[in-house]
mmCIF file with all atom_site columns, C-alpha atoms in Angstrom:
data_model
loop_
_atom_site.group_PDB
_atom_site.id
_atom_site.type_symbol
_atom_site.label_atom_id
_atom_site.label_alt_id
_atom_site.label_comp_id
_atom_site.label_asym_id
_atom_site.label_entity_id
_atom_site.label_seq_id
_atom_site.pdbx_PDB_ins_code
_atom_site.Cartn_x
_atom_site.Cartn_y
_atom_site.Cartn_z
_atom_site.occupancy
_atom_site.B_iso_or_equiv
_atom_site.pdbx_formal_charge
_atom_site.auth_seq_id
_atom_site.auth_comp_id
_atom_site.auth_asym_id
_atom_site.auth_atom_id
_atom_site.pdbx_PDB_model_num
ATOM 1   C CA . UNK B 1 1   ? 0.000  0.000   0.000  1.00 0.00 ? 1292 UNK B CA 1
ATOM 2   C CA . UNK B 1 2   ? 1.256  3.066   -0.607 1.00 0.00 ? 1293 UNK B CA 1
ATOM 3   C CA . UNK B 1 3   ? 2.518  5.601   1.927  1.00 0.00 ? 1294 UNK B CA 1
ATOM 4   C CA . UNK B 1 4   ? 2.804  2.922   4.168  1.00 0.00 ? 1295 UNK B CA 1
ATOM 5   C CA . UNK B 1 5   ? 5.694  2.965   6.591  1.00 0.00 ? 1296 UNK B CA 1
ATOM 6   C CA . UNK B 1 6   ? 8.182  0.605   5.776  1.00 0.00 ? 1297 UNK B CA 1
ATOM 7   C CA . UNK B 1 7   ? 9.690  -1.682  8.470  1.00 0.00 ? 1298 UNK B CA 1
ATOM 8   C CA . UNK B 1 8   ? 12.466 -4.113  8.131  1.00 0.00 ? 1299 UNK B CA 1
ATOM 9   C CA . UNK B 1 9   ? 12.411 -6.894  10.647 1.00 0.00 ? 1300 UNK B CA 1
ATOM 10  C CA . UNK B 1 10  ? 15.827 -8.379  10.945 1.00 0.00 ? 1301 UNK B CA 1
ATOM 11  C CA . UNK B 1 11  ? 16.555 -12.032 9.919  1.00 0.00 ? 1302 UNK B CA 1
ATOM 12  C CA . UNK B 1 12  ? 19.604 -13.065 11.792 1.00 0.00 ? 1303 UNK B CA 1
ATOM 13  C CA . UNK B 1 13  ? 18.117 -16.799 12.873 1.00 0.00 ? 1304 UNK B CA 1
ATOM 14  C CA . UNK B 1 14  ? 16.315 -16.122 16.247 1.00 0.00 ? 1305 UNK B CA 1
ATOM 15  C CA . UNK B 1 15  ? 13.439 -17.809 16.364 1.00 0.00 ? 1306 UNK B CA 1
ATOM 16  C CA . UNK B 1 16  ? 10.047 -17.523 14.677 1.00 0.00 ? 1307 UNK B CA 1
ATOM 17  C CA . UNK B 1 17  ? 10.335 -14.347 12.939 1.00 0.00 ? 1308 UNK B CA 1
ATOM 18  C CA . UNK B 1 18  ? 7.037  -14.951 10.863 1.00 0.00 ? 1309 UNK B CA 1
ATOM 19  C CA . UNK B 1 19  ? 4.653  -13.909 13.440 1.00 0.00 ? 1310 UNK B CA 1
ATOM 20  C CA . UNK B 1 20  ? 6.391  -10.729 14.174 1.00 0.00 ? 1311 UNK B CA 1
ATOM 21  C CA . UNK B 1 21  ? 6.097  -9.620  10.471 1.00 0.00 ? 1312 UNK B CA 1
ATOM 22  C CA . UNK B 1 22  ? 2.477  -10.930 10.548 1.00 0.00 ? 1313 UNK B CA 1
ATOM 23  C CA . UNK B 1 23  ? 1.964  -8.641  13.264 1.00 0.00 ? 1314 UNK B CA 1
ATOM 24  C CA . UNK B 1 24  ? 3.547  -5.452  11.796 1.00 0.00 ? 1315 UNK B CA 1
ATOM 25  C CA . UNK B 1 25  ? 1.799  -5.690  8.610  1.00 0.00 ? 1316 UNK B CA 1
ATOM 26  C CA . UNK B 1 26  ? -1.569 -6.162  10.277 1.00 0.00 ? 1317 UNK B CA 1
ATOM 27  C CA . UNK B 1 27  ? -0.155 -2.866  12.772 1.00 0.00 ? 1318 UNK B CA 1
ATOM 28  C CA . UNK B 1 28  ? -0.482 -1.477  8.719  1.00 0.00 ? 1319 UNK B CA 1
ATOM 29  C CA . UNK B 1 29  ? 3.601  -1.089  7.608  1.00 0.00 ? 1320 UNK B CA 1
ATOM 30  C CA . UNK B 1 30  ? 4.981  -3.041  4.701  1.00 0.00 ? 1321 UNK B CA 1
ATOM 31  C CA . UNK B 1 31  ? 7.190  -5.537  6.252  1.00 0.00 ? 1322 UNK B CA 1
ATOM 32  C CA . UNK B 1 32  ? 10.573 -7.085  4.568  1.00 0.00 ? 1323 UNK B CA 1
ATOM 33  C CA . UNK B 1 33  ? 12.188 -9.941  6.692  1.00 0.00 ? 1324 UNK B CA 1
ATOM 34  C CA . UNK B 1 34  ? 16.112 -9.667  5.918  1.00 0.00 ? 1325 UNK B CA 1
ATOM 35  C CA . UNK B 1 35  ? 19.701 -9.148  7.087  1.00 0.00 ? 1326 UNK B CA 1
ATOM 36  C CA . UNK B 1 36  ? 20.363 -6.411  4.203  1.00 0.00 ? 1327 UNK B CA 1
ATOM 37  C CA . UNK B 1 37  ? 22.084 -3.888  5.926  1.00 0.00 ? 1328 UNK B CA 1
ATOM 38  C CA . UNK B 1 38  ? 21.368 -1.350  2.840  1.00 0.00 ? 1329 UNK B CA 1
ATOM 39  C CA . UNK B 1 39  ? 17.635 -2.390  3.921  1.00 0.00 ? 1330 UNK B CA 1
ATOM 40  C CA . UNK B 1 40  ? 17.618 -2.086  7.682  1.00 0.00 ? 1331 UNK B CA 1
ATOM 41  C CA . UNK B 1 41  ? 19.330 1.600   7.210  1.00 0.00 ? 1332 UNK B CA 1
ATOM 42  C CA . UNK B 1 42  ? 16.891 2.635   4.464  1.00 0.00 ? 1333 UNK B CA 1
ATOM 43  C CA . UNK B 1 43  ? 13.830 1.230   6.331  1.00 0.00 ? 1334 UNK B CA 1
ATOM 44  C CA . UNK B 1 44  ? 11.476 3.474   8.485  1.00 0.00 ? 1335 UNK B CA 1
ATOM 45  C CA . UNK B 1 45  ? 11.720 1.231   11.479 1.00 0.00 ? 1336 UNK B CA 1
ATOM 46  C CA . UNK B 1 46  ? 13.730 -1.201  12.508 1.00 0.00 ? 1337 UNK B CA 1
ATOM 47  C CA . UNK B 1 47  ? 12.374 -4.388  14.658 1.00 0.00 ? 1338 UNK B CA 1
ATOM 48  C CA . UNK B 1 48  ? 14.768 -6.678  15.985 1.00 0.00 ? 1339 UNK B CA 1
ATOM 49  C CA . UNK B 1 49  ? 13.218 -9.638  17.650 1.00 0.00 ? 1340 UNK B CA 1
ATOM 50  C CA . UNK B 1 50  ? 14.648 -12.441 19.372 1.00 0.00 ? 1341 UNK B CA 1
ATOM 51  C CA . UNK B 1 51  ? 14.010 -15.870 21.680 1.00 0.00 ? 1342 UNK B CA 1
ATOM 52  C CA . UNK B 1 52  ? 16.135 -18.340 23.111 1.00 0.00 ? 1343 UNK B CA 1
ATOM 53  C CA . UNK B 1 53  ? 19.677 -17.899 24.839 1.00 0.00 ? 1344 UNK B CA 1
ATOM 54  C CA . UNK B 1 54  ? 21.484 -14.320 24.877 1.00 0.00 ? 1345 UNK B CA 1
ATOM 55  C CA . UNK B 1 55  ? 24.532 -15.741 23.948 1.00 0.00 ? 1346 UNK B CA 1
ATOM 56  C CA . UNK B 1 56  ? 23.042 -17.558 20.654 1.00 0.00 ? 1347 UNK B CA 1
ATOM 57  C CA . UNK B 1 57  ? 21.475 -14.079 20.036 1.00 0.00 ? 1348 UNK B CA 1
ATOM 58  C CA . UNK B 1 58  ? 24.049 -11.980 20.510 1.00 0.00 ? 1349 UNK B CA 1
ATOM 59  C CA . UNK B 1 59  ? 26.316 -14.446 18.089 1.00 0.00 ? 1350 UNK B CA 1
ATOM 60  C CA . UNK B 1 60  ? 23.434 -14.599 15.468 1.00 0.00 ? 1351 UNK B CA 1
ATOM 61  C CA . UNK B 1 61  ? 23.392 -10.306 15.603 1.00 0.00 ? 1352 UNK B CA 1
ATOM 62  C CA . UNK B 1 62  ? 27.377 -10.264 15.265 1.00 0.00 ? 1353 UNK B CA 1
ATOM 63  C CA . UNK B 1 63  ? 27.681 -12.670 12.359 1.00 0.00 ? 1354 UNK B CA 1
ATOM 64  C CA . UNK B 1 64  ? 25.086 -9.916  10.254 1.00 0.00 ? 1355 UNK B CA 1
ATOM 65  C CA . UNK B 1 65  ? 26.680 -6.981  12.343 1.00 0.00 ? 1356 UNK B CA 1
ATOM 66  C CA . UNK B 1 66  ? 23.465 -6.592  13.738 1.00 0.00 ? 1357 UNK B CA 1
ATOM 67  C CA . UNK B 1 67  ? 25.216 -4.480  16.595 1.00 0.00 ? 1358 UNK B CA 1
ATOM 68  C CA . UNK B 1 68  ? 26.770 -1.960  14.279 1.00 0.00 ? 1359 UNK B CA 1
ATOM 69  C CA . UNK B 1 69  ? 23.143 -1.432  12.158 1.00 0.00 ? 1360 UNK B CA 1
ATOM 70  C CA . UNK B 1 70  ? 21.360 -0.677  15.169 1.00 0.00 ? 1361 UNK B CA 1
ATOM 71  C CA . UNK B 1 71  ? 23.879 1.823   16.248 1.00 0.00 ? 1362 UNK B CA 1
ATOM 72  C CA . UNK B 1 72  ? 24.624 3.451   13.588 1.00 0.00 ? 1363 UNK B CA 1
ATOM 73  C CA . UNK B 1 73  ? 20.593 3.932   12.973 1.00 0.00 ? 1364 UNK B CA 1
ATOM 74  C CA . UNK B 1 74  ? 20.339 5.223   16.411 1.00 0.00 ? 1365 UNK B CA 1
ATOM 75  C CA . UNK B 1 75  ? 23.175 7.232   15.954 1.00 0.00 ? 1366 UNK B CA 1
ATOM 76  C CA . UNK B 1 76  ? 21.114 9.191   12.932 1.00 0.00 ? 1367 UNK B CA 1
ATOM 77  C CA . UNK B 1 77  ? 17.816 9.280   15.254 1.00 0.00 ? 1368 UNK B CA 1
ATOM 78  C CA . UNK B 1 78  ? 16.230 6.088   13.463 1.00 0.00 ? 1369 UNK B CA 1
ATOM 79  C CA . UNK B 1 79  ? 13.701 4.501   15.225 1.00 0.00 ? 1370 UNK B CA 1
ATOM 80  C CA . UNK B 1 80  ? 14.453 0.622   16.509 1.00 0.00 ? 1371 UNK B CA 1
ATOM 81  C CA . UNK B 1 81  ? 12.531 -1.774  18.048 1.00 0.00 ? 1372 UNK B CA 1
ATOM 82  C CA . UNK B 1 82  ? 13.603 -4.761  20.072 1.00 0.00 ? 1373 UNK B CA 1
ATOM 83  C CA . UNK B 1 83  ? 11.225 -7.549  21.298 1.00 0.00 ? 1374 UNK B CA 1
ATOM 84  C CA . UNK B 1 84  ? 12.169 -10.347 23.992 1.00 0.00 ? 1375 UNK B CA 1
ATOM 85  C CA . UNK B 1 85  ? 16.192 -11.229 24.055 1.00 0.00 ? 1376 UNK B CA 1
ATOM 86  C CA . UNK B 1 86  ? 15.558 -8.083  20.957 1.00 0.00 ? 1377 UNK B CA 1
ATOM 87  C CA . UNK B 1 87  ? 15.411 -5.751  24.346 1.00 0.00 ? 1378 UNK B CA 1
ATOM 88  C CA . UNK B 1 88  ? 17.611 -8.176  26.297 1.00 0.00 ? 1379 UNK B CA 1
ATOM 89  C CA . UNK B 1 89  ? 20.728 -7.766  24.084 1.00 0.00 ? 1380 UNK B CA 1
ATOM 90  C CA . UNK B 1 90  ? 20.128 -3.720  23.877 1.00 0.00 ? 1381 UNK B CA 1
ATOM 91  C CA . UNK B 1 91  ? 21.670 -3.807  27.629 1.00 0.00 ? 1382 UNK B CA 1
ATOM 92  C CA . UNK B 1 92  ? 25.288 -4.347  28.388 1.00 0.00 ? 1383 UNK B CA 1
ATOM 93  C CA . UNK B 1 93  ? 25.496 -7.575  29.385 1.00 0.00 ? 1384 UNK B CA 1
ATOM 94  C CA . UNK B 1 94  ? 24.050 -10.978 29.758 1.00 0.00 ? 1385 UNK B CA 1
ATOM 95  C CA . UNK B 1 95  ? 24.745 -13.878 32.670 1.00 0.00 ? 1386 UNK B CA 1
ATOM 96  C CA . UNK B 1 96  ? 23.035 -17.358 31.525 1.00 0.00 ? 1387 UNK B CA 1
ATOM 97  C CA . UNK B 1 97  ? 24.278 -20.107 32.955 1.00 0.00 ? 1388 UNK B CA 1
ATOM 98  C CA . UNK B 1 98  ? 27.351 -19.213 34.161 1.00 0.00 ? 1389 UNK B CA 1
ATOM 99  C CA . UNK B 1 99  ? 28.030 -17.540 30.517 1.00 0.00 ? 1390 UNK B CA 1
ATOM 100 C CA . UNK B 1 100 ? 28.833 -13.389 30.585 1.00 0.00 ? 1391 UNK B CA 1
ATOM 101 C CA . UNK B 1 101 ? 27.587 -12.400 26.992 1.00 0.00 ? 1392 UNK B CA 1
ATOM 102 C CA . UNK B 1 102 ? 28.924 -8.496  26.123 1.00 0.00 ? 1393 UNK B CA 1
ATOM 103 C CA . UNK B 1 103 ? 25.523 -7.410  24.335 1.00 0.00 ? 1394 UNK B CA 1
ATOM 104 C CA . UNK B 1 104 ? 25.113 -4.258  22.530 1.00 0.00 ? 1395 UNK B CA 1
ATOM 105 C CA . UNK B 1 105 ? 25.626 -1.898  24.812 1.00 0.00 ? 1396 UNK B CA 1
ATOM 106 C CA . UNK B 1 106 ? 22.825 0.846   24.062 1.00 0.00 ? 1397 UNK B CA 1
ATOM 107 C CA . UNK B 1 107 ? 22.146 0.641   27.835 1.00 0.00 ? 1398 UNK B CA 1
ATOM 108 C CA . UNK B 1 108 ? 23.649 -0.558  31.204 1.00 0.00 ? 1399 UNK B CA 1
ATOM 109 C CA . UNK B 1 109 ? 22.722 -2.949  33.068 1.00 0.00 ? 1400 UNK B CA 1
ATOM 110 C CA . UNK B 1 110 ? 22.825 -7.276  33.497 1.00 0.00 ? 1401 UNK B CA 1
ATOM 111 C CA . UNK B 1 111 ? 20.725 -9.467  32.025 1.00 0.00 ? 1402 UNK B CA 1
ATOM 112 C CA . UNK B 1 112 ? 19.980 -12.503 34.837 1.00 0.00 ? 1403 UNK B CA 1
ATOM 113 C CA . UNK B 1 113 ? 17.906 -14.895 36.086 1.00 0.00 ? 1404 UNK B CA 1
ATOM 114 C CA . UNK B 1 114 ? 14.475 -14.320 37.584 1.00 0.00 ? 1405 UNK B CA 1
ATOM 115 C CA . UNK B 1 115 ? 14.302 -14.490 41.307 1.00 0.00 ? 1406 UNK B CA 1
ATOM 116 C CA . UNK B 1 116 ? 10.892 -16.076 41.119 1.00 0.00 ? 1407 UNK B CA 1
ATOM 117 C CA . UNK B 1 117 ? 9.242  -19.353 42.548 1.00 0.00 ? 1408 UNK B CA 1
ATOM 118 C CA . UNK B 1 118 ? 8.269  -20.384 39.348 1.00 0.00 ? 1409 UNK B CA 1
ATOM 119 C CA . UNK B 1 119 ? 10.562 -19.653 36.349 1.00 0.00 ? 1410 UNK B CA 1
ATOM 120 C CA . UNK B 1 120 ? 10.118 -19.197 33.347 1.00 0.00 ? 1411 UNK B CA 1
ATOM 121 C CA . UNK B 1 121 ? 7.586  -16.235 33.476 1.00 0.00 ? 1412 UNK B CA 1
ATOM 122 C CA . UNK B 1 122 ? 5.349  -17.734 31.402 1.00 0.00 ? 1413 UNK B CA 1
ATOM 123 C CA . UNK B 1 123 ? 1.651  -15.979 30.123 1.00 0.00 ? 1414 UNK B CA 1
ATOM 124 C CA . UNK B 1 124 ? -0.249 -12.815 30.905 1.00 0.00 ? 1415 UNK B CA 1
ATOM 125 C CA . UNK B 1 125 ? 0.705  -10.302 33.165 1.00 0.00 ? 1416 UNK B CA 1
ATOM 126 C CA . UNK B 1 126 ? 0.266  -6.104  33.332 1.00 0.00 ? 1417 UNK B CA 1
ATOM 127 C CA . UNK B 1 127 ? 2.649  -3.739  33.448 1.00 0.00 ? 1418 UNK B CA 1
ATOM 128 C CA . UNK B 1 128 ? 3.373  -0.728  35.428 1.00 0.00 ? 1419 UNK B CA 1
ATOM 129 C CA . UNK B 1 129 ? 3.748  2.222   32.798 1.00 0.00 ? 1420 UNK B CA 1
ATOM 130 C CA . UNK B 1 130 ? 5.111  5.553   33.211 1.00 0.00 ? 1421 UNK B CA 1
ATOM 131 C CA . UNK B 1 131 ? 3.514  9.100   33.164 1.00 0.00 ? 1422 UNK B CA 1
ATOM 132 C CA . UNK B 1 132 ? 4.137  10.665  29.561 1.00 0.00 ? 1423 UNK B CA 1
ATOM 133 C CA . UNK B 1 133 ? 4.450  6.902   27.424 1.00 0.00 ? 1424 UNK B CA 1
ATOM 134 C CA . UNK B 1 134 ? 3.892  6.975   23.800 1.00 0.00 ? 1425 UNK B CA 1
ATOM 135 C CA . UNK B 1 135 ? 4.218  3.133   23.943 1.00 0.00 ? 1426 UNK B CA 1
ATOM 136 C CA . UNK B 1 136 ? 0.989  2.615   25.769 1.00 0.00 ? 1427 UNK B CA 1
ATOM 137 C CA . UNK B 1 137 ? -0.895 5.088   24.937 1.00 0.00 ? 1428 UNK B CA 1
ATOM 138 C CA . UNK B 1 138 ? -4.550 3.681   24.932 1.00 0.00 ? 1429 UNK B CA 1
ATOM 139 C CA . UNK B 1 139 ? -3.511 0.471   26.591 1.00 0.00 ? 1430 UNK B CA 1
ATOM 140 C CA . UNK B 1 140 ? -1.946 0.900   29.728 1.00 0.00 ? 1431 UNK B CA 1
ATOM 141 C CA . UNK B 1 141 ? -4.424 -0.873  31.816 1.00 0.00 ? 1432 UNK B CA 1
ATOM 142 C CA . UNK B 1 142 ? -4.012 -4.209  29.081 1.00 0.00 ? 1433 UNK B CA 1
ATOM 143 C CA . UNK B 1 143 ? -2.228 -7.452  29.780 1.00 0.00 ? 1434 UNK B CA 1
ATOM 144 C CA . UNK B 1 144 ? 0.255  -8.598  27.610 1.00 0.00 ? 1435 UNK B CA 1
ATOM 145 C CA . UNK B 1 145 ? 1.786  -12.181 27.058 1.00 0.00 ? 1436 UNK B CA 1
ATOM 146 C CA . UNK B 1 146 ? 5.326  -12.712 28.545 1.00 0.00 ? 1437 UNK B CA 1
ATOM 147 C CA . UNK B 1 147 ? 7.877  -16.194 28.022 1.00 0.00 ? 1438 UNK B CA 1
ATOM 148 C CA . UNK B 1 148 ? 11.185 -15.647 29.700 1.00 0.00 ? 1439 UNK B CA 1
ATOM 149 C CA . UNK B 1 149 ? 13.126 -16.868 32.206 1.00 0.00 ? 1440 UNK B CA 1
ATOM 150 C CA . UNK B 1 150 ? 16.039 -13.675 32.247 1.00 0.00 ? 1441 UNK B CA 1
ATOM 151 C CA . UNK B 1 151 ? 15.289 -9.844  32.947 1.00 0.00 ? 1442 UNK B CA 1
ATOM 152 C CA . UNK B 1 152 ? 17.163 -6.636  33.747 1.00 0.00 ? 1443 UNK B CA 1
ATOM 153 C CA . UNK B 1 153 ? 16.485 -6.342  37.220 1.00 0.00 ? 1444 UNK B CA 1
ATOM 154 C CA . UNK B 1 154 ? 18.439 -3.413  38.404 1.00 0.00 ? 1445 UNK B CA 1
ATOM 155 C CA . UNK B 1 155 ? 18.640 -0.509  36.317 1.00 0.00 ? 1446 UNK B CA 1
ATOM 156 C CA . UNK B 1 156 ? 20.414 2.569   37.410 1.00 0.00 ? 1447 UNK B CA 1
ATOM 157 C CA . UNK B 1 157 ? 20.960 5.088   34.473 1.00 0.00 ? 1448 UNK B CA 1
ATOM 158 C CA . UNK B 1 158 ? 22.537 8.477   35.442 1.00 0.00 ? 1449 UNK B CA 1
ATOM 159 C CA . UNK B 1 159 ? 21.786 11.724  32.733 1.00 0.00 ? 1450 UNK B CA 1
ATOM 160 C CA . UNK B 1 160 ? 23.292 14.055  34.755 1.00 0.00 ? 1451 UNK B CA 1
ATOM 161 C CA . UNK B 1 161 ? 20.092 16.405  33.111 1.00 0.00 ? 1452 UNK B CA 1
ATOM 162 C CA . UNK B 1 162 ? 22.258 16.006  29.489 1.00 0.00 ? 1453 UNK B CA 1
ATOM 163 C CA . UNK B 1 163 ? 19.704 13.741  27.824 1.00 0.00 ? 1454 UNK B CA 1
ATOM 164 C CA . UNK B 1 164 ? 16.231 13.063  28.713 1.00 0.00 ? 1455 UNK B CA 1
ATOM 165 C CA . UNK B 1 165 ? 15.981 9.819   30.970 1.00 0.00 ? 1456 UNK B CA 1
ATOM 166 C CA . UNK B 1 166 ? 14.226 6.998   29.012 1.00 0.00 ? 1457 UNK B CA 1
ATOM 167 C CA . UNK B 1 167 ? 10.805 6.306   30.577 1.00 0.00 ? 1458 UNK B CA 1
ATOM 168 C CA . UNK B 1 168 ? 11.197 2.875   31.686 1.00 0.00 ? 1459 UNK B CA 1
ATOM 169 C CA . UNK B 1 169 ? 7.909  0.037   32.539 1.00 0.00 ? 1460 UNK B CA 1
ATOM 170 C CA . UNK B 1 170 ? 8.187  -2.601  35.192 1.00 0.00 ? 1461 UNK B CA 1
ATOM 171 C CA . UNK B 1 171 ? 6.379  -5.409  35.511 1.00 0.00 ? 1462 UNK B CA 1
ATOM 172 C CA . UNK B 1 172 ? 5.988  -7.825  38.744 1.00 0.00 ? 1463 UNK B CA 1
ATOM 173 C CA . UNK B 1 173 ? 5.744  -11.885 38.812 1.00 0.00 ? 1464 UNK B CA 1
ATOM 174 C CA . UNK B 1 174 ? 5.818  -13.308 41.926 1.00 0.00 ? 1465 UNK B CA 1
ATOM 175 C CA . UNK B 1 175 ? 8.607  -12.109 43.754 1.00 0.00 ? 1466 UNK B CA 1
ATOM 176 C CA . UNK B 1 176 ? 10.863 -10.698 41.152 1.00 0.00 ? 1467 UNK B CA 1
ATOM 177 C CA . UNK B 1 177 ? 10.441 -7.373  39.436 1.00 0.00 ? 1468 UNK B CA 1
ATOM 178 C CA . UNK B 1 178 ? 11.944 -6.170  36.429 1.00 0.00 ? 1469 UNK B CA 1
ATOM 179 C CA . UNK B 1 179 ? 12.020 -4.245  33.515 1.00 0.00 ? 1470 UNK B CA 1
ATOM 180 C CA . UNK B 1 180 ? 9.300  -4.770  30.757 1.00 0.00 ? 1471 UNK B CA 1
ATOM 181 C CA . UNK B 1 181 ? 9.581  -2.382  28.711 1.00 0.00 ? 1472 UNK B CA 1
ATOM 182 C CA . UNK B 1 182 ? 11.784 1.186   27.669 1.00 0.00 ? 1473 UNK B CA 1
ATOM 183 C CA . UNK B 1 183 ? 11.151 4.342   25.969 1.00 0.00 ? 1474 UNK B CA 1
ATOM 184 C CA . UNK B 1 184 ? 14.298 6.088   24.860 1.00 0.00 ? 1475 UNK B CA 1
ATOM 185 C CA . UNK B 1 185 ? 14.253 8.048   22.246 1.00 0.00 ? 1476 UNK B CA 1
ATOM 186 C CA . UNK B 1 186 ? 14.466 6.086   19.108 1.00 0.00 ? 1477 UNK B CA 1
ATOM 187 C CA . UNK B 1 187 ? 14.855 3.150   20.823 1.00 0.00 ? 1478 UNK B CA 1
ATOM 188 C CA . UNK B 1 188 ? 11.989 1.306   22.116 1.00 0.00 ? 1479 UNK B CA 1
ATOM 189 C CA . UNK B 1 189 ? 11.823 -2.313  23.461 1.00 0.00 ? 1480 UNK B CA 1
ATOM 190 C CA . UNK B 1 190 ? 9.656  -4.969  25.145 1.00 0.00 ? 1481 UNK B CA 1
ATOM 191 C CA . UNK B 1 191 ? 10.119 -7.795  27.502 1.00 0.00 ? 1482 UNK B CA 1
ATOM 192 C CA . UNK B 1 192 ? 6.943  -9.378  26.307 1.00 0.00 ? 1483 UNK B CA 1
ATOM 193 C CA . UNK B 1 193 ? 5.483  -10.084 22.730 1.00 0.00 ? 1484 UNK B CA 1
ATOM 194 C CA . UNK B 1 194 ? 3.118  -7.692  21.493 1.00 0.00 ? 1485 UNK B CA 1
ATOM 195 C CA . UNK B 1 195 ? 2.661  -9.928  18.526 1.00 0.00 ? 1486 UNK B CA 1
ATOM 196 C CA . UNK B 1 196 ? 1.289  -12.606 20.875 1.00 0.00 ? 1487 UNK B CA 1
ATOM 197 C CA . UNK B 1 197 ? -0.586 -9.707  22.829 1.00 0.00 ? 1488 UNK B CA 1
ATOM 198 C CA . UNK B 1 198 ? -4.021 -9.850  20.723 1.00 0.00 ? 1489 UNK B CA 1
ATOM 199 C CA . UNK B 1 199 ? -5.214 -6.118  20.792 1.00 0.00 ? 1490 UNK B CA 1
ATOM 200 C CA . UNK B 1 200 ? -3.273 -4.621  23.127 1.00 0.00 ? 1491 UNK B CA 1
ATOM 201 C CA . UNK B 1 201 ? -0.103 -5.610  21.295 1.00 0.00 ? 1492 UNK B CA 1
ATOM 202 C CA . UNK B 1 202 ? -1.645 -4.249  18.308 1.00 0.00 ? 1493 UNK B CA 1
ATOM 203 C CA . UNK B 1 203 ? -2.259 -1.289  19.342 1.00 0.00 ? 1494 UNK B CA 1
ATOM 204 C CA . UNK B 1 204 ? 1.591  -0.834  20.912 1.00 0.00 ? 1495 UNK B CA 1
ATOM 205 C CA . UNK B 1 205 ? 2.461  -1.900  17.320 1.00 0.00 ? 1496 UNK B CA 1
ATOM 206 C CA . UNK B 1 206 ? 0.484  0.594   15.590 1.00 0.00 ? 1497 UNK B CA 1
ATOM 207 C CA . UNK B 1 207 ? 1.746  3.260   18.739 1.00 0.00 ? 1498 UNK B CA 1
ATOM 208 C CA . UNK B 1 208 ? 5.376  2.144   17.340 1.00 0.00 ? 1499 UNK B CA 1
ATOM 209 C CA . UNK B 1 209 ? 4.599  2.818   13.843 1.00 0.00 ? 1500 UNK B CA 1
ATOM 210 C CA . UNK B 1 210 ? 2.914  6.124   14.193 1.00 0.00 ? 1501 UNK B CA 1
ATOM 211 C CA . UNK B 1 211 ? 5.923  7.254   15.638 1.00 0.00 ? 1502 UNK B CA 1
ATOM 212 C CA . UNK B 1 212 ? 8.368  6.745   12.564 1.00 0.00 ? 1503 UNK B CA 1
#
């Protein structure tokens, strides 16, 4: 369709991509699913999804310089989105199983294990957004579906009043609390899936797009 935003979701083997480009299109963006650098720059938006181990992730993202794309479009102002270990690997580091994974550095802060009774956090929870989000606008009272066993926990970011501080969601499951979601900028990521979210994550997709 035309005048449609365009949004390149990047293919660098995590997981099932498919229903994250179903999801986008339906958000109402033309969707190409591919490690094309040229492409990723040139696109509108950027989504970078992602399941499984940060490690695997983080290797998969290196092998297509993943790292550098997202930078560099962040760099210019470009709007990126990261979804699941997409968010995870945004932070500095990850710790799975005794493995410390350098991720992409966009943020600080550890990636780690849930300190939960029951692990992974599996299914529908809320989450606690911020005054002033753009990300859920509309929805902020909606569930949305979670499947992870890691999470930034602790999360100290110091501006020093230079930059405006990202506006950050947390969400609770049992006993652990972490970070669920972040708007900085450009860069905007989620814990859970909004393409497994039904309507609400529809309508944080179609927040997403209106912004590029």
């Amino acid at each position: 369709m035309s005048g449609a935003k365009r949004v390149v979701v990047l293919d660098y083997g995590s997981g099932n991509l498919r229903s994250a480009v179903r999801a986008v299109e339906r958000a109402g963006a033309e969707v190409e699913l591919t490690a094309d650098r040229g492409a990723a720059m040139a696109a509108d938006g950027l989504l970078v999804p992602g399941v499984g181990a940060f490690a695997a992730c983080m290797a998969g993202l290196r092998a297509v310089r993943g790292h550098e794309t997202i930078g560099r479009r962040l760099a210019g102002g470009r709007p990126v989105l990261g979804i699941c270990v997409g968010m995870q690997v945004l932070f500095s580091r990850g710790i799975e199983h005794g493995v410390d994974t350098e991720g992409c550095g966009e943020w600080p802060g550890t990636v780690e294990r849930l300190q939960a009774p029951v692990v992974p956090h599996m299914g529908w929870n809320t989450v606690q957004a911020p005054e002033g989000t753009q990300m859920f606008a509309g929805i902020t009272d909606e569930r949305f579906y979670f499947v992870h066993s890691y999470g930034v926990r602790t999360w100290k970011l110091v501006t020093d009043g230079r930059t405006r501080a990202p506006l950050v969601t947390r969400t609770t499951h049992g006993t652990a609390d972490f970070v669920s979601a972040v708007e900085n900028g450009p860069l905007w990521a989620t814990q859970f899936h909004p393409e497994k979210s039904g309507d609400a994550g529809a309508a944080l997709l179609r927040n997403w797009i209106a912004t590029l």
